[in-house]
Coordinates of C-alpha atoms in Angstrom, one line a residue:
M1 CA 173.4 122.9 123.3
K2 CA 170.0 122.4 124.9
L3 CA 167.3 125.1 124.9
A4 CA 163.9 125.2 126.5
A5 CA 160.8 127.3 125.8
V6 CA 157.6 127.7 127.9
D7 CA 154.5 129.2 126.2
I8 CA 151.9 130.3 128.7
G9 CA 148.8 130.7 126.6
S10 CA 145.1 131.3 127.4
N11 CA 144.1 127.8 126.4
A12 CA 147.1 125.7 127.3
I13 CA 150.7 125.9 128.5
R14 CA 153.5 124.2 126.6
L15 CA 157.1 123.2 127.3
Q16 CA 159.5 122.3 124.6
V17 CA 163.2 121.2 125.0
T18 CA 165.3 121.2 121.9
N19 CA 168.8 120.0 121.2
V20 CA 170.8 122.3 118.9
T21 CA 173.7 120.8 117.0
Y22 CA 176.0 122.0 114.2
F23 CA 177.1 119.6 111.5
E24 CA 178.7 120.3 108.1
G25 CA 177.8 124.0 108.2
K26 CA 174.2 123.4 109.1
T27 CA 172.4 124.1 112.4
N28 CA 169.9 121.4 113.4
F29 CA 167.1 121.7 115.9
K30 CA 165.9 118.4 117.3
K31 CA 162.9 118.2 119.7
L32 CA 163.8 116.3 122.9
E33 CA 160.6 116.9 124.8
Y34 CA 157.2 118.5 124.2
L35 CA 154.5 118.8 126.9
R36 CA 151.1 120.5 126.7
F37 CA 148.9 121.0 129.7
P38 CA 145.4 122.3 129.2
L39 CA 145.2 124.8 132.0
R40 CA 142.7 127.2 130.6
L41 CA 143.6 130.5 132.3
G42 CA 141.6 132.5 129.7
L43 CA 138.3 131.1 131.1
D44 CA 139.0 132.9 134.4
V45 CA 140.5 136.0 133.0
F46 CA 138.0 136.9 130.2
H47 CA 135.1 136.6 132.5
S48 CA 136.4 137.8 135.9
Q49 CA 139.7 139.5 135.0
K50 CA 141.4 137.3 137.6
I51 CA 143.1 133.9 137.7
S52 CA 141.2 131.8 140.3
E53 CA 142.9 130.5 143.4
K54 CA 142.4 126.9 142.1
N55 CA 144.1 127.7 138.9
R56 CA 146.8 129.8 140.6
M57 CA 147.8 126.7 142.6
K58 CA 147.7 124.4 139.6
F59 CA 149.8 127.0 137.6
I60 CA 152.5 127.1 140.3
K61 CA 152.6 123.3 140.5
L62 CA 153.0 123.1 136.7
M63 CA 155.8 125.6 136.7
K64 CA 157.6 123.6 139.4
A65 CA 157.2 120.5 137.2
F66 CA 158.5 122.3 134.1
K67 CA 161.4 123.8 136.0
L68 CA 162.3 120.3 137.2
L69 CA 162.3 118.9 133.7
I70 CA 164.4 121.9 132.5
D71 CA 166.9 121.1 135.2
L72 CA 166.9 117.4 134.5
Y73 CA 167.6 118.0 130.8
E74 CA 170.5 120.2 131.9
V75 CA 169.3 123.0 129.6
D76 CA 171.8 125.7 128.7
D77 CA 169.2 128.5 128.5
Y78 CA 165.4 128.8 128.6
M79 CA 162.7 131.4 128.1
V80 CA 159.2 131.6 129.4
C81 CA 156.6 133.9 127.9
A82 CA 153.0 134.5 128.9
T83 CA 150.4 136.1 126.6
S84 CA 146.9 137.6 126.8
A85 CA 145.4 135.7 129.8
M86 CA 148.3 136.5 132.2
R87 CA 148.6 140.0 130.7
E88 CA 145.0 140.9 131.3
S89 CA 144.7 139.3 134.7
V90 CA 144.7 141.7 137.7
N91 CA 146.7 139.1 139.6
G92 CA 148.9 137.9 136.8
R93 CA 152.0 139.9 137.6
E94 CA 151.7 138.9 141.3
I95 CA 151.6 135.2 140.3
C96 CA 154.6 135.6 138.0
E97 CA 156.5 137.3 140.9
E98 CA 155.6 134.4 143.2
V99 CA 156.9 131.9 140.6
Q100 CA 160.2 133.8 140.3
T101 CA 160.7 134.0 144.1
D102 CA 159.7 130.4 144.9
I103 CA 161.0 128.6 141.8
G104 CA 163.6 130.9 140.3
M105 CA 161.8 130.9 136.9
K106 CA 161.4 134.3 135.3
I107 CA 158.1 134.8 133.3
N108 CA 158.1 137.4 130.6
I109 CA 154.6 138.8 130.1
I110 CA 154.5 140.0 126.5
D111 CA 152.1 142.1 124.5
G112 CA 150.5 141.0 121.2
N113 CA 153.0 142.7 119.0
H114 CA 155.9 141.1 120.7
E115 CA 154.2 137.7 120.4
A116 CA 153.8 138.3 116.7
E117 CA 157.4 139.3 116.3
L118 CA 158.6 136.0 118.0
I119 CA 156.3 133.9 115.8
N120 CA 157.6 135.7 112.8
L121 CA 161.1 134.7 113.7
A122 CA 160.1 131.0 113.1
L123 CA 158.4 131.6 109.8
G124 CA 161.8 131.7 108.1
G125 CA 161.6 130.6 104.4
Y126 CA 157.8 130.7 104.1
I127 CA 157.9 134.5 103.1
D128 CA 158.9 135.4 99.5
E129 CA 158.0 138.2 97.1
K130 CA 154.3 137.5 97.2
S131 CA 151.7 139.1 99.4
Y132 CA 150.9 137.3 102.7
L133 CA 148.5 137.7 105.6
H134 CA 149.9 135.9 108.6
N135 CA 147.1 135.0 111.1
N136 CA 148.0 133.7 114.5
V137 CA 144.9 132.7 116.5
G138 CA 145.4 132.1 120.2
G139 CA 142.9 131.6 123.0
G140 CA 142.7 135.3 123.9
N141 CA 144.2 137.3 121.0
T142 CA 144.7 137.1 117.2
E143 CA 147.9 138.6 115.8
L144 CA 147.9 139.7 112.2
N145 CA 151.0 140.5 110.1
I146 CA 151.0 141.6 106.5
Y147 CA 154.0 141.0 104.2
I148 CA 154.5 142.4 100.7
N149 CA 157.6 141.6 98.7
K150 CA 159.4 140.1 101.9
E151 CA 158.7 143.2 103.9
K152 CA 156.4 143.4 106.9
I153 CA 154.3 146.5 106.3
A154 CA 151.8 146.2 109.1
T155 CA 151.2 144.3 112.3
K156 CA 148.4 144.4 114.9
S157 CA 146.9 142.4 117.7
F158 CA 143.2 142.0 118.4
K159 CA 141.2 140.8 121.3
I160 CA 139.7 138.0 119.3
G161 CA 140.6 134.5 120.4
S162 CA 139.1 131.0 120.5
V163 CA 138.5 131.0 124.2
R164 CA 137.1 134.5 124.2
A165 CA 134.7 133.5 121.4
L166 CA 133.3 130.5 123.3
D167 CA 130.8 132.6 125.1
E168 CA 130.5 135.2 122.3
I169 CA 132.0 138.0 124.4
I170 CA 133.8 139.6 121.5
P171 CA 132.1 143.0 120.5
V172 CA 131.1 143.4 116.9
S173 CA 133.3 146.5 116.8
V174 CA 136.4 144.4 117.4
W175 CA 135.5 142.1 114.4
K176 CA 135.0 145.2 112.3
S177 CA 138.3 146.7 113.4
M178 CA 140.2 143.5 112.4
N179 CA 138.6 143.3 109.0
K180 CA 139.2 147.0 108.4
F181 CA 142.9 146.6 109.3
I182 CA 143.1 143.8 106.6
T183 CA 141.3 145.7 103.8
D184 CA 143.1 148.9 104.5
H185 CA 146.5 147.3 103.8
L186 CA 145.6 144.7 101.2
T187 CA 143.0 146.4 99.0
N188 CA 145.3 146.8 96.1
Q189 CA 147.0 143.4 96.4
D190 CA 146.1 140.3 94.3
N191 CA 146.5 136.6 95.0
I192 CA 147.0 137.1 98.8
I193 CA 148.2 133.9 100.5
G194 CA 147.3 133.2 104.1
I195 CA 149.7 131.8 106.6
G196 CA 148.0 130.3 109.7
T197 CA 149.6 129.4 112.9
G198 CA 148.2 128.0 116.1
G199 CA 147.1 124.7 117.4
N200 CA 143.6 124.9 115.9
I201 CA 144.6 125.5 112.3
S202 CA 147.1 122.7 112.6
K203 CA 144.3 120.4 113.7
I204 CA 142.1 121.6 111.0
L205 CA 144.8 120.7 108.5
E206 CA 145.1 117.2 110.1
L207 CA 141.3 116.7 109.8
S208 CA 141.3 117.7 106.1
N209 CA 143.3 114.5 105.4
P210 CA 146.1 116.2 103.4
G211 CA 148.5 114.3 101.3
K212 CA 151.9 113.4 102.8
G213 CA 153.9 116.5 103.4
V214 CA 151.1 118.9 102.3
R215 CA 150.7 121.9 104.6
V216 CA 148.3 124.0 102.5
L217 CA 144.6 124.5 103.0
E218 CA 142.2 125.9 100.4
I219 CA 139.5 128.1 101.9
E220 CA 136.9 125.6 100.7
K221 CA 138.5 122.8 102.7
I222 CA 138.6 124.9 105.9
T223 CA 134.9 125.7 105.4
E224 CA 134.2 122.0 104.8
V225 CA 136.0 120.9 108.0
Q226 CA 134.3 123.7 109.9
A227 CA 130.8 122.6 108.7
Y228 CA 131.5 118.9 109.6
L229 CA 132.7 119.9 113.1
E230 CA 129.5 121.9 113.6
S231 CA 127.4 118.9 112.4
I232 CA 128.6 116.7 115.3
S233 CA 128.4 117.0 119.1
Y234 CA 131.2 118.1 121.4
E235 CA 131.3 114.4 122.7
D236 CA 131.6 113.1 119.1
R237 CA 134.4 115.5 118.4
I238 CA 136.3 113.9 121.3
N239 CA 135.3 110.3 120.7
R240 CA 135.1 110.1 116.9
L241 CA 137.8 112.5 116.0
N242 CA 140.0 112.0 119.1
L243 CA 140.2 115.6 119.9
N244 CA 141.4 116.8 123.3
P245 CA 138.4 118.2 125.4
D246 CA 140.1 121.6 125.4
R247 CA 140.4 121.5 121.6
A248 CA 137.0 120.1 120.8
D249 CA 135.2 123.2 121.9
V250 CA 137.5 126.0 120.7
I251 CA 138.3 124.6 117.2
I252 CA 135.0 125.9 115.8
P253 CA 135.3 129.5 116.9
A254 CA 139.0 129.4 115.9
S255 CA 138.0 128.3 112.4
K256 CA 135.6 131.2 112.1
I257 CA 138.4 133.6 113.0
Y258 CA 140.7 132.2 110.3
L259 CA 137.9 132.3 107.7
S260 CA 136.9 135.8 108.6
A261 CA 140.5 137.1 108.1
M262 CA 140.8 135.1 104.8
S263 CA 137.5 136.5 103.5
A264 CA 138.5 140.1 104.3
A265 CA 141.8 139.5 102.4
S266 CA 140.1 137.7 99.5
S267 CA 142.6 134.9 100.2
K268 CA 141.9 131.5 98.7
K269 CA 144.5 129.4 100.4
M270 CA 146.5 129.2 103.6
I271 CA 149.9 127.7 104.3
V272 CA 150.0 126.1 107.7
P273 CA 153.6 125.8 108.9
D274 CA 154.3 123.7 111.9
V275 CA 155.6 126.6 114.0
G276 CA 154.4 128.7 116.9
L277 CA 155.5 131.1 119.7
K278 CA 157.8 128.4 121.2
D279 CA 159.8 128.2 118.0
G280 CA 160.3 131.9 117.8
M281 CA 161.5 131.8 121.4
M282 CA 163.9 129.0 120.4
Q283 CA 165.3 131.3 117.7
V284 CA 165.9 134.1 120.3
L285 CA 167.7 131.6 122.5
Y286 CA 169.8 130.3 119.8
R287 CA 170.9 133.7 118.6
K288 CA 171.8 134.6 122.2
N289 CA 173.8 131.4 122.8
K290 CA 175.0 130.4 119.3
N291 CA 178.6 130.5 120.3
K292 CA 177.9 127.6 122.6
K293 CA 176.5 125.4 119.9
A294 CA 177.7 121.8 119.8
V295 CA 179.9 120.7 116.9
I296 CA 179.5 117.0 116.1

């Protein structure tokens, strides 16, 4: 069975095609295709509340390309989700309707809580009896989930994101609200472990030179990587560190968001699982279509 997920974010848009097989009682997910296109819709929306005509045309071309790939892979089912940039744009729904009419691709514009729920589906075995603060930093929003003894006790989305933070357009009151949410729910908890999802924390992990298979960051290491990134120019981040241009500028504000949340929770380390919104979408599609799974 082949499944596809399209994640329309504020900083980039991603397509993943996955083959699902069933062998000796185990379900296996194998990535067949992954594409990331840096169409930064958030820059339009967070300043003018509208997706520009130039980016509207690019977006429609990209959706046509993704739909063509989905058809070429003969995907059994697919799901498309758009987050904060499309949600906050005054012409976002109009553009989504145009895509559905012209291309036949339905785009689900989801809120922050729904986004968090989808990502949580992909966290799987990372949650146990300890206390966890899950922090998903996107271009437009940050979703927080708090787990205690395997139970999610609180979830909330905040308009704090790496693209929003580029021009420092996030009010101080929103930062205070996020930190208060964390302290209100975790004041009486000890040894809180962070879980970080999003492209920027994955890149920070990579830049920290972890050992093979290590996906844990100490708060000191995140601070160290952040300080190094701030000490070099944008051009050096691209040329010396081989960062994509649309990663080289947002990675610093993103690191500040992760560190702010960890500090509010008095958390000393963060697990960085290699999962995101697209993986949660795959779980939804699999559960919907699991009777079609291939047996090999």
